[in-house]
Amino acid sequence: MSEVVSNLLYTKEHEWLRIEGTTGIVGITDHAQNLLGDIVYVELPNVNEEVDAGDEFGTIESVKAVSPLFMPISGKVIRINEALENEPEAINEDCYGDGWIIAIEPFTMDDKDMLLTSEQYETYLEEEV
Amino acid sequence: MVEFAGWEMPIQYEGIMAEHKHTREAVSLFDVSHMGEFYFEGKDALQNLQKLTCNDVSRLAIGQVQYSALLYENGTFVDDITVYRLGEEKYFMCVNAANTDKDFAWIQSNLSGDLKCENRSAEIGQIAIQGKNAVDVLKTMTSEPIDTIKYYWFMEIELCGHPVTLARMGYTGEDGYEVFCQREHTAEIWETLMEKGKPFQIAPVGLGARNTLRLEVCFPLYGQDIDDQHLPLEAGLGKFVALDKASFLGKDAVATQKAEGLQRKLIRFALDVRGVPRPHYLIFDETANVPIGEVTSGTSSPTLGKGIGMGYVKIANSKIGTKVNIQVRNKMLPATIVKPPFVVVEKT
C-alpha cells in the first residue's frame, strides 16, 4: 500500500504539494515512485522560470519508463532540488522529504479543482488501482 | 505483470536495478517459457536447416548449439534463433516468442524432402539460470559433470527426475545455463532451483532486468535492433552468416550488400552527460544539425550508471570514438560511439 501523507495536497497525476507560508513545494507521491521503479534521471526547469498549473515542468525517468511532471499550481520556480542531479534515487527513498523536486514562490492556485486532499487522493488511489 | 506475445510475464520482482546487479553478482532465475521451440527430424533435416538458416549447421556436432538467423529473400531478418543438434538427424530450434507463429509458417512454406518438423512451443518450458553461482546451484541437483559443458554446448540430463536439455548459454553475458523441459515439469524445477539455490543467493528476475543485462553486453533484440528492415551485416552479425555455404534463403541479398558496401551500421554509444536514451530517439552528428540515424535500444546502465544504447547510423558516422548527439525530447545530449560490449563480464 502506497504511503499518503496528511496535510499535503495531491494531483491525479500523482504529484504532491506542500504549502509553507508563501512557498509551494512539489514532489511526486509514493504511489508514483513505486510505479516508476528505479529513478535514474530528473529533468528540471530553470530557476526563475514561470510555470502555470497543468503545465509539464519536467521529466522523470526510471530504468523502465519516462514520465512527465505536471504543475499543481502557477508561479515562479525559486528553487530546484539540485541534489537530484547526482542522486535521483532520493525520490525512491524519500519521496515526501529529500526527494522533493521544486519550490514555487509566489504561487497561485489557479485551478483548485485539480488539487485533492490526502483523503480524496487515498480514495482516488483505491478506485484507480 | 505484463502481457508479452500472449504470455503473462513479470517485468520485475524486487526492482530492475536490484535484480540486474544481483544477476551480475550472484545468480538469478528467469522464466523464459515464452520462447518458441521447433523440432526437426529426418534424413533431410540438415539439408533443410542449411537452406532455412544463415549459419553453417553442418559444423554442428551432436551436443552443440549455434546462434543463427532466418532471413527473407531480401536478406532482412525473419528472426534470430539458436539451433541445437540433438542427434545424427535430429535438431531443435529456439525462436523468439513474438515470432513463433510467423517463423513456423515461414519454415513450413520452405520445407522439402523427408523430415518431420514440429512446433512444440506450447509443450516446452524454459528456465534460464544466470550468474556466477549457477554452476553451484545446479550441482546440488545433479551428479552429471555439468561444469564441463562448454559455452554454446548442451547435455541431456535429469533434474528432479525429469528429462531436460541443459545448455550453457544465456542472454545476460554471465556464466549460466538454459534449461528446456516439459511444460508440466517447469514449476517443480523452478521451485527446486529456488530452494536449492538459497545458500547461493538465488533470486527470480523479470523481463526488465533481462533487457538491461543483454544491452550491457550488446546482444541484439529482435523487434528493436534487428528486424525485417535490416540485414545481418549492418547489424554486425556477419560472423554468423556462412556466405561460403552452398545456398540459403537470403544469401544473394546479403552477398550483394557485402559487395556493394554497407550504407548504415548498428553502433553502440554511451552518453557523455546524464540522460536515458530510448528506442526511436534520433541520432545526430557531432554538430547536432544533421540527423544520421535512430536509436534501437537504450537504457540507463545499472552497472555503469550512465545512458547506453544502440542504433543504426550512416556508415560515414559509424567509427568507434565518433562524437554524436542523441535527441532526448527538446535537448541534444552528446554521446560517443564505443566498442562493444559496454560491460565486460569476467568468467572464472
Short mmCIF file of C-alpha atoms in Angstrom, two decimals:
data_model
loop_
_atom_site.label_atom_id
_atom_site.label_comp_id
_atom_site.label_asym_id
_atom_site.label_seq_id
_atom_site.Cartn_x
_atom_site.Cartn_y
_atom_site.Cartn_z
CA MET A 1 0.00 0.00 0.00
CA SER A 2 1.40 3.36 -1.00
CA GLU A 3 2.02 5.96 1.68
CA VAL A 4 -0.15 9.08 1.56
CA VAL A 5 0.86 11.91 3.90
CA SER A 6 -1.84 14.04 5.51
CA ASN A 7 -1.65 17.86 5.28
CA LEU A 8 -0.42 17.72 1.68
CA LEU A 9 -2.43 18.36 -1.46
CA TYR A 10 -2.31 15.96 -4.39
CA THR A 11 -2.98 15.74 -8.11
CA LYS A 12 -4.45 12.86 -10.10
CA GLU A 13 -1.09 12.75 -11.91
CA HIS A 14 0.47 11.80 -8.54
CA GLU A 15 2.29 15.00 -7.63
CA TRP A 16 2.12 16.33 -4.08
CA LEU A 17 2.09 19.96 -2.92
CA ARG A 18 3.24 21.20 0.48
CA ILE A 19 2.43 24.79 1.37
CA GLU A 20 4.97 26.51 3.60
CA GLY A 21 3.89 30.14 4.03
CA THR A 22 4.11 31.72 0.59
CA THR A 23 6.11 28.83 -0.89
CA GLY A 24 4.72 25.74 -2.60
CA ILE A 25 6.96 22.65 -2.60
CA VAL A 26 6.24 19.98 -5.22
CA GLY A 27 7.24 16.34 -5.47
CA ILE A 28 5.84 13.01 -6.65
CA THR A 29 3.93 10.59 -4.47
CA ASP A 30 4.93 7.22 -3.08
CA HIS A 31 2.47 5.62 -5.50
CA ALA A 32 4.22 7.32 -8.45
CA GLN A 33 7.73 6.32 -7.38
CA ASN A 34 6.53 2.74 -6.85
CA LEU A 35 5.06 2.62 -10.35
CA LEU A 36 8.18 4.08 -11.95
CA GLY A 37 10.68 1.89 -10.12
CA ASP A 38 14.37 2.84 -10.04
CA ILE A 39 14.58 6.54 -10.89
CA VAL A 40 17.74 7.39 -12.81
CA TYR A 41 17.20 10.88 -14.20
CA VAL A 42 15.20 14.00 -13.43
CA GLU A 43 14.95 16.86 -15.91
CA LEU A 44 14.03 20.11 -14.12
CA PRO A 45 13.05 23.64 -15.17
CA ASN A 46 15.36 26.61 -14.65
CA VAL A 47 15.20 28.73 -11.52
CA ASN A 48 13.11 31.91 -12.13
CA GLU A 49 11.07 30.20 -14.84
CA GLU A 50 7.35 30.98 -14.70
CA VAL A 51 5.11 27.93 -14.81
CA ASP A 52 1.35 27.52 -14.98
CA ALA A 53 -0.86 24.99 -13.26
CA GLY A 54 -1.26 21.95 -15.52
CA ASP A 55 1.99 22.66 -17.40
CA GLU A 56 4.56 19.98 -17.90
CA PHE A 57 7.51 21.34 -15.90
CA GLY A 58 9.96 18.48 -16.14
CA THR A 59 10.50 14.81 -16.80
CA ILE A 60 11.34 11.92 -14.56
CA GLU A 61 12.95 8.77 -15.92
CA SER A 62 13.28 5.35 -14.38
CA VAL A 63 15.02 2.37 -15.94
CA LYS A 64 11.72 1.26 -17.47
CA ALA A 65 9.76 4.43 -18.17
CA VAL A 66 9.64 8.16 -18.93
CA SER A 67 7.05 10.23 -17.12
CA PRO A 68 6.20 13.94 -17.43
CA LEU A 69 5.84 16.09 -14.31
CA PHE A 70 2.79 18.40 -14.10
CA MET A 71 2.47 21.64 -12.12
CA PRO A 72 -0.24 21.64 -9.46
CA ILE A 73 -0.01 25.47 -9.08
CA SER A 74 1.17 28.54 -11.02
CA GLY A 75 4.14 30.69 -10.09
CA LYS A 76 7.86 31.25 -10.27
CA VAL A 77 10.40 28.49 -9.68
CA ILE A 78 12.60 29.75 -6.84
CA ARG A 79 14.49 26.55 -6.08
CA ILE A 80 15.07 23.20 -7.71
CA ASN A 81 16.34 20.19 -5.81
CA GLU A 82 19.85 20.14 -7.28
CA ALA A 83 20.80 17.05 -5.28
CA LEU A 84 18.56 15.02 -7.61
CA GLU A 85 21.05 15.53 -10.41
CA ASN A 86 23.51 13.17 -8.75
CA GLU A 87 21.09 11.25 -6.55
CA PRO A 88 17.79 10.85 -8.39
CA GLU A 89 17.20 7.73 -6.30
CA ALA A 90 16.38 10.09 -3.39
CA ILE A 91 12.88 10.17 -4.89
CA ASN A 92 12.57 6.39 -4.44
CA GLU A 93 13.99 6.53 -0.95
CA ASP A 94 12.19 9.58 0.47
CA CYS A 95 9.67 11.00 -1.98
CA TYR A 96 7.98 13.30 0.56
CA GLY A 97 11.26 14.54 2.07
CA ASP A 98 14.73 14.58 0.47
CA GLY A 99 13.12 13.67 -2.85
CA TRP A 100 11.21 16.99 -3.19
CA ILE A 101 11.52 18.40 -6.71
CA ILE A 102 10.85 22.15 -6.99
CA ALA A 103 9.78 25.12 -4.88
CA ILE A 104 7.44 27.84 -6.25
CA GLU A 105 7.08 31.37 -4.88
CA PRO A 106 4.90 33.30 -5.11
CA PHE A 107 2.26 30.87 -6.25
CA THR A 108 -1.41 30.95 -7.07
CA MET A 109 -3.88 28.09 -7.02
CA ASP A 110 -5.33 28.74 -10.46
CA ASP A 111 -7.17 25.51 -10.70
CA LYS A 112 -8.28 24.35 -7.28
CA ASP A 113 -10.32 21.54 -8.83
CA MET A 114 -7.14 19.70 -9.80
CA LEU A 115 -5.97 19.54 -6.16
CA LEU A 116 -7.09 16.71 -3.91
CA THR A 117 -6.88 16.43 -0.12
CA SER A 118 -5.00 13.44 1.27
CA GLU A 119 -8.34 11.68 1.94
CA GLN A 120 -9.55 12.37 -1.60
CA TYR A 121 -6.24 11.17 -3.03
CA GLU A 122 -6.40 7.96 -1.00
CA THR A 123 -9.89 7.31 -2.30
CA TYR A 124 -8.71 8.09 -5.82
CA LEU A 125 -5.86 5.57 -5.47
CA GLU A 126 -8.21 2.89 -4.18
CA GLU A 127 -10.61 3.47 -7.06
CA GLU A 128 -7.90 3.70 -9.67
CA VAL A 129 -5.89 0.68 -8.54
CA MET B 1 2.97 -8.48 -14.81
CA VAL B 2 2.59 -7.56 -18.45
CA GLU B 3 1.23 -9.34 -21.46
CA PHE B 4 4.02 -10.22 -23.89
CA ALA B 5 3.31 -12.14 -27.09
CA GLY B 6 0.29 -13.72 -25.41
CA TRP B 7 2.19 -14.67 -22.24
CA GLU B 8 1.79 -13.15 -18.79
CA MET B 9 5.33 -12.09 -17.89
CA PRO B 10 6.80 -10.42 -14.83
CA ILE B 11 8.61 -7.13 -15.63
CA GLN B 12 10.17 -7.07 -12.20
CA TYR B 13 10.09 -8.71 -8.78
CA GLU B 14 12.24 -6.52 -6.50
CA GLY B 15 13.10 -3.76 -8.98
CA ILE B 16 15.07 -3.74 -12.21
CA MET B 17 18.21 -2.19 -10.73
CA ALA B 18 18.42 -4.62 -7.80
CA GLU B 19 17.66 -7.64 -10.00
CA HIS B 20 20.23 -6.56 -12.57
CA LYS B 21 23.00 -6.15 -10.00
CA HIS B 22 22.01 -9.40 -8.33
CA THR B 23 22.49 -11.27 -11.62
CA ARG B 24 25.95 -9.72 -12.09
CA GLU B 25 26.94 -10.62 -8.51
CA ALA B 26 25.27 -13.94 -7.64
CA VAL B 27 22.69 -15.97 -9.58
CA SER B 28 19.19 -15.34 -10.96
CA LEU B 29 16.33 -17.36 -12.36
CA PHE B 30 14.35 -16.23 -15.39
CA ASP B 31 11.14 -17.87 -16.56
CA VAL B 32 11.55 -17.75 -20.33
CA SER B 33 8.97 -20.39 -21.20
CA HIS B 34 7.52 -17.97 -23.74
CA MET B 35 10.36 -18.77 -26.18
CA GLY B 36 9.36 -20.98 -29.11
CA GLU B 37 10.79 -24.44 -29.87
CA PHE B 38 10.65 -26.31 -33.17
CA TYR B 39 11.91 -29.88 -33.65
CA PHE B 40 13.38 -31.17 -36.91
CA GLU B 41 13.97 -34.88 -37.51
CA GLY B 42 14.69 -36.99 -40.54
CA LYS B 43 17.05 -37.77 -43.39
CA ASP B 44 16.69 -34.28 -44.87
CA ALA B 45 16.73 -32.31 -41.59
CA LEU B 46 20.26 -30.99 -42.12
CA GLN B 47 19.67 -30.06 -45.74
CA ASN B 48 16.52 -28.11 -44.78
CA LEU B 49 18.20 -26.32 -41.89
CA GLN B 50 21.05 -25.37 -44.22
CA LYS B 51 18.52 -23.73 -46.51
CA LEU B 52 16.46 -22.10 -43.71
CA THR B 53 19.27 -20.68 -41.55
CA CYS B 54 22.21 -18.45 -42.44
CA ASN B 55 24.89 -20.11 -40.29
CA ASP B 56 26.54 -23.41 -41.27
CA VAL B 57 24.63 -26.20 -39.50
CA SER B 58 26.98 -28.84 -40.94
CA ARG B 59 29.63 -27.59 -38.49
CA LEU B 60 27.46 -28.53 -35.51
CA ALA B 61 28.48 -31.59 -33.50
CA ILE B 62 25.86 -33.50 -31.51
CA GLY B 63 25.52 -31.57 -28.25
CA GLN B 64 26.45 -28.23 -29.77
CA VAL B 65 24.43 -25.03 -30.17
CA GLN B 66 24.70 -22.39 -32.88
CA TYR B 67 23.48 -18.79 -32.99
CA SER B 68 21.90 -18.08 -36.35
CA ALA B 69 19.06 -16.34 -38.15
CA LEU B 70 16.21 -16.92 -40.55
CA LEU B 71 16.35 -14.45 -43.43
CA TYR B 72 13.84 -13.38 -46.06
CA GLU B 73 14.92 -13.47 -49.70
CA ASN B 74 15.74 -9.74 -49.41
CA GLY B 75 18.21 -10.59 -46.62
CA THR B 76 16.27 -8.99 -43.75
CA PHE B 77 15.51 -10.89 -40.55
CA VAL B 78 12.55 -13.20 -40.10
CA ASP B 79 14.07 -13.86 -36.65
CA ASP B 80 17.32 -14.56 -34.82
CA ILE B 81 17.44 -18.07 -33.43
CA THR B 82 19.59 -20.82 -31.91
CA VAL B 83 19.96 -24.31 -33.39
CA TYR B 84 20.71 -27.37 -31.20
CA ARG B 85 21.91 -30.66 -32.66
CA LEU B 86 20.29 -33.45 -30.65
CA GLY B 87 21.32 -36.45 -32.77
CA GLU B 88 22.51 -37.60 -36.19
CA GLU B 89 19.38 -36.37 -37.92
CA LYS B 90 17.66 -34.57 -35.07
CA TYR B 91 17.74 -30.85 -34.21
CA PHE B 92 15.71 -28.26 -32.41
CA MET B 93 15.48 -24.53 -32.88
CA CYS B 94 14.69 -21.92 -30.24
CA VAL B 95 12.96 -18.79 -31.56
CA ASN B 96 11.61 -15.50 -30.16
CA ALA B 97 8.17 -15.77 -28.56
CA ALA B 98 6.62 -12.93 -30.53
CA ASN B 99 7.77 -14.58 -33.76
CA THR B 100 6.83 -18.20 -33.07
CA ASP B 101 3.79 -18.41 -35.34
CA LYS B 102 5.31 -16.26 -38.09
CA ASP B 103 8.55 -18.31 -38.03
CA PHE B 104 6.79 -21.65 -38.09
CA ALA B 105 4.58 -20.67 -41.02
CA TRP B 106 7.63 -19.33 -42.90
CA ILE B 107 9.60 -22.53 -42.16
CA GLN B 108 6.76 -24.78 -43.29
CA SER B 109 6.40 -22.90 -46.55
CA ASN B 110 10.09 -23.56 -47.26
CA LEU B 111 10.41 -27.23 -46.21
CA SER B 112 11.01 -30.03 -48.69
CA GLY B 113 12.07 -33.68 -48.63
CA ASP B 114 11.99 -36.34 -45.96
CA LEU B 115 11.68 -34.85 -42.47
CA LYS B 116 9.28 -34.11 -39.67
CA CYS B 117 9.07 -30.56 -38.34
CA GLU B 118 7.01 -29.85 -35.24
CA ASN B 119 6.17 -26.71 -33.29
CA ARG B 120 6.34 -27.82 -29.64
CA SER B 121 6.42 -24.32 -28.18
CA ALA B 122 3.32 -24.89 -26.07
CA GLU B 123 4.70 -28.13 -24.61
CA ILE B 124 8.17 -26.89 -23.70
CA GLY B 125 9.08 -24.79 -20.69
CA GLN B 126 12.33 -22.87 -20.36
CA ILE B 127 14.17 -21.54 -17.33
CA ALA B 128 17.40 -19.55 -17.54
CA ILE B 129 19.75 -19.70 -14.56
CA GLN B 130 22.31 -16.95 -14.91
CA GLY B 131 25.19 -15.69 -12.83
CA LYS B 132 28.48 -16.91 -11.43
CA ASN B 133 26.80 -19.18 -8.85
CA ALA B 134 24.70 -21.01 -11.46
CA VAL B 135 27.09 -23.98 -11.61
CA ASP B 136 26.99 -24.42 -7.82
CA VAL B 137 23.21 -24.37 -7.73
CA LEU B 138 22.87 -26.99 -10.48
CA LYS B 139 25.50 -29.20 -8.86
CA THR B 140 23.15 -29.66 -5.90
CA MET B 141 20.59 -31.19 -8.28
CA THR B 142 22.67 -33.48 -10.49
CA SER B 143 25.85 -35.54 -10.35
CA GLU B 144 26.41 -35.10 -14.09
CA PRO B 145 29.58 -33.13 -14.97
CA ILE B 146 27.62 -30.02 -15.88
CA ASP B 147 30.58 -27.77 -15.08
CA THR B 148 32.44 -29.31 -18.04
CA ILE B 149 29.82 -28.20 -20.57
CA LYS B 150 31.43 -25.61 -22.81
CA TYR B 151 29.82 -22.30 -23.86
CA TYR B 152 27.20 -22.98 -26.52
CA TRP B 153 27.13 -26.73 -25.83
CA PHE B 154 24.46 -28.74 -24.01
CA MET B 155 23.82 -32.01 -22.17
CA GLU B 156 20.65 -34.02 -21.84
CA ILE B 157 20.28 -34.82 -18.15
CA GLU B 158 17.62 -35.22 -15.47
CA LEU B 159 16.56 -32.57 -12.96
CA CYS B 160 14.01 -33.57 -10.28
CA GLY B 161 13.78 -36.91 -12.12
CA HIS B 162 12.60 -35.22 -15.34
CA PRO B 163 14.50 -35.14 -18.64
CA VAL B 164 15.87 -31.71 -19.54
CA THR B 165 18.19 -30.19 -22.12
CA LEU B 166 20.76 -28.12 -20.25
CA ALA B 167 22.60 -25.64 -22.47
CA ARG B 168 25.46 -23.44 -21.28
CA MET B 169 24.42 -20.07 -22.62
CA GLY B 170 22.18 -17.14 -21.86
CA TYR B 171 21.11 -13.60 -22.61
CA THR B 172 22.87 -11.79 -19.78
CA GLY B 173 26.57 -12.17 -20.58
CA GLU B 174 27.04 -14.09 -17.33
CA ASP B 175 28.04 -17.71 -16.99
CA GLY B 176 24.88 -19.78 -16.79
CA TYR B 177 22.52 -22.27 -18.34
CA GLU B 178 19.20 -22.51 -20.08
CA VAL B 179 17.01 -25.45 -19.08
CA PHE B 180 14.47 -26.79 -21.55
CA CYS B 181 11.89 -29.13 -20.01
CA GLN B 182 8.36 -30.38 -20.45
CA ARG B 183 5.89 -27.64 -19.55
CA GLU B 184 4.32 -29.66 -16.73
CA HIS B 185 7.72 -30.01 -15.01
CA THR B 186 8.66 -26.32 -15.21
CA ALA B 187 7.13 -25.25 -11.89
CA GLU B 188 8.70 -28.14 -9.96
CA ILE B 189 12.16 -27.49 -11.44
CA TRP B 190 11.79 -23.73 -10.80
CA GLU B 191 10.79 -24.26 -7.17
CA THR B 192 13.58 -26.77 -6.58
CA LEU B 193 16.15 -24.40 -8.10
CA MET B 194 14.85 -21.61 -5.83
CA GLU B 195 15.07 -23.90 -2.79
CA LYS B 196 18.48 -25.44 -3.55
CA GLY B 197 19.77 -22.05 -4.66
CA LYS B 198 19.11 -20.34 -1.33
CA PRO B 199 22.67 -20.80 0.00
CA PHE B 200 23.90 -19.29 -3.29
CA GLN B 201 21.60 -16.22 -3.06
CA ILE B 202 19.34 -17.24 -5.93
CA ALA B 203 16.55 -14.78 -6.80
CA PRO B 204 13.90 -14.54 -9.53
CA VAL B 205 14.42 -11.83 -12.15
CA GLY B 206 11.95 -10.33 -14.62
CA LEU B 207 11.90 -9.08 -18.19
CA GLY B 208 13.04 -5.57 -17.26
CA ALA B 209 16.46 -6.64 -15.99
CA ARG B 210 16.73 -9.23 -18.77
CA ASN B 211 16.68 -6.28 -21.16
CA THR B 212 19.23 -4.13 -19.30
CA LEU B 213 21.54 -7.15 -18.84
CA ARG B 214 21.53 -8.06 -22.53
CA LEU B 215 22.00 -4.45 -23.56
CA GLU B 216 25.11 -4.03 -21.39
CA VAL B 217 26.71 -6.95 -23.25
CA CYS B 218 25.29 -5.80 -26.63
CA PHE B 219 23.15 -8.81 -27.52
CA PRO B 220 20.62 -7.72 -30.17
CA LEU B 221 16.88 -7.92 -29.51
CA TYR B 222 14.55 -8.85 -32.35
CA GLY B 223 11.97 -6.15 -32.99
CA GLN B 224 14.36 -3.42 -31.84
CA ASP B 225 17.94 -3.93 -33.03
CA ILE B 226 17.19 -6.41 -35.79
CA ASP B 227 14.00 -6.80 -37.79
CA ASP B 228 12.59 -7.16 -41.28
CA GLN B 229 14.11 -3.80 -42.28
CA HIS B 230 17.75 -4.68 -41.58
CA LEU B 231 20.29 -7.24 -42.84
CA PRO B 232 22.79 -9.18 -40.72
CA LEU B 233 25.94 -7.40 -41.92
CA GLU B 234 24.58 -3.96 -40.95
CA ALA B 235 23.70 -5.44 -37.57
CA GLY B 236 27.31 -6.54 -37.12
CA LEU B 237 26.33 -10.22 -37.23
CA GLY B 238 28.48 -11.16 -40.22
CA LYS B 239 30.29 -13.92 -38.37
CA PHE B 240 27.02 -15.85 -38.09
CA VAL B 241 26.39 -15.72 -41.83
CA ALA B 242 28.12 -18.54 -43.73
CA LEU B 243 28.44 -16.95 -47.15
CA ASP B 244 30.68 -19.90 -48.10
CA LYS B 245 27.69 -22.24 -47.69
CA ALA B 246 26.19 -23.54 -50.97
CA SER B 247 22.93 -21.66 -50.63
CA PHE B 248 20.42 -20.45 -48.08
CA LEU B 249 17.43 -18.12 -48.07
CA GLY B 250 18.59 -14.51 -48.22
CA LYS B 251 22.14 -15.39 -49.27
CA ASP B 252 22.11 -13.47 -52.56
CA ALA B 253 20.85 -10.30 -50.89
CA VAL B 254 23.48 -10.50 -48.13
CA ALA B 255 26.23 -11.17 -50.69
CA THR B 256 25.07 -8.23 -52.80
CA GLN B 257 25.08 -5.91 -49.79
CA LYS B 258 28.56 -7.11 -48.91
CA ALA B 259 29.82 -6.48 -52.44
CA GLU B 260 28.21 -3.03 -52.68
CA GLY B 261 29.29 -1.99 -49.20
CA LEU B 262 27.17 -1.06 -46.18
CA GLN B 263 25.19 2.21 -46.11
CA ARG B 264 24.48 2.07 -42.36
CA LYS B 265 25.63 0.11 -39.36
CA LEU B 266 24.45 -0.77 -35.85
CA ILE B 267 26.62 1.17 -33.39
CA ARG B 268 26.85 1.27 -29.61
CA PHE B 269 27.00 4.62 -27.85
CA ALA B 270 27.36 5.92 -24.33
CA LEU B 271 26.00 9.30 -23.29
CA ASP B 272 28.64 11.83 -22.19
CA VAL B 273 26.09 13.51 -19.90
CA ARG B 274 23.20 12.34 -17.73
CA GLY B 275 20.14 11.05 -19.51
CA VAL B 276 18.45 7.94 -20.79
CA PRO B 277 18.34 7.08 -24.50
CA ARG B 278 15.23 5.18 -25.62
CA PRO B 279 14.17 3.40 -28.83
CA HIS B 280 13.26 5.73 -31.75
CA TYR B 281 15.14 8.79 -30.43
CA LEU B 282 17.01 10.38 -33.34
CA ILE B 283 20.80 10.32 -33.59
CA PHE B 284 22.51 13.47 -34.94
CA ASP B 285 26.11 14.11 -35.93
CA GLU B 286 28.65 15.98 -33.78
CA THR B 287 27.28 19.38 -34.82
CA ALA B 288 23.77 18.30 -33.72
CA ASN B 289 22.44 19.62 -37.04
CA VAL B 290 22.44 16.58 -39.29
CA PRO B 291 20.32 13.51 -38.50
CA ILE B 292 22.34 10.33 -39.07
CA GLY B 293 20.18 7.58 -37.60
CA GLU B 294 17.88 6.29 -34.89
CA VAL B 295 18.23 4.59 -31.51
CA THR B 296 17.02 0.97 -31.48
CA SER B 297 17.67 0.10 -27.81
CA GLY B 298 18.63 2.27 -24.88
CA THR B 299 18.64 2.34 -21.12
CA SER B 300 20.41 3.61 -18.07
CA SER B 301 23.12 1.01 -17.44
CA PRO B 302 22.78 -0.25 -13.86
CA THR B 303 26.45 -1.34 -13.85
CA LEU B 304 27.91 1.86 -15.34
CA GLY B 305 25.35 4.35 -14.05
CA LYS B 306 25.05 6.08 -17.41
CA GLY B 307 22.93 6.11 -20.51
CA ILE B 308 23.83 3.50 -23.11
CA GLY B 309 22.26 2.42 -26.34
CA MET B 310 22.46 1.02 -29.84
CA GLY B 311 21.22 2.37 -33.11
CA TYR B 312 21.76 2.42 -36.85
CA VAL B 313 23.75 5.35 -38.25
CA LYS B 314 25.17 6.22 -41.65
CA ILE B 315 28.37 4.32 -42.31
CA ALA B 316 30.42 7.55 -42.55
CA ASN B 317 29.50 8.34 -38.93
CA SER B 318 29.92 4.84 -37.52
CA LYS B 319 33.57 4.71 -36.42
CA ILE B 320 34.37 3.97 -32.80
CA GLY B 321 35.21 7.22 -30.98
CA THR B 322 32.89 9.34 -33.18
CA LYS B 323 31.00 12.06 -31.29
CA VAL B 324 27.27 12.12 -31.91
CA ASN B 325 24.18 13.65 -30.31
CA ILE B 326 21.04 11.92 -29.14
CA GLN B 327 17.86 13.96 -29.29
CA VAL B 328 16.07 13.48 -25.97
CA ARG B 329 12.82 15.45 -26.16
CA ASN B 330 13.93 19.04 -26.92
CA LYS B 331 17.59 18.59 -25.99
CA MET B 332 20.65 17.27 -27.78
CA LEU B 333 22.70 15.07 -25.47
CA PRO B 334 26.30 14.44 -26.55
CA ALA B 335 27.35 10.79 -26.82
CA THR B 336 30.33 8.79 -28.06
CA ILE B 337 30.34 5.68 -30.22
CA VAL B 338 32.08 2.95 -28.23
CA LYS B 339 33.40 -0.53 -28.83
CA PRO B 340 31.04 -3.31 -27.68
CA PRO B 341 30.39 -4.61 -25.09
CA PHE B 342 29.61 -1.86 -22.57
CA VAL B 343 30.29 -4.24 -19.71
CA VAL B 344 32.91 -6.96 -19.83
CA VAL B 345 31.85 -9.91 -17.70
CA GLU B 346 34.71 -11.84 -16.17
CA LYS B 347 34.11 -15.57 -16.25
CA THR B 348 36.08 -17.84 -13.98
#
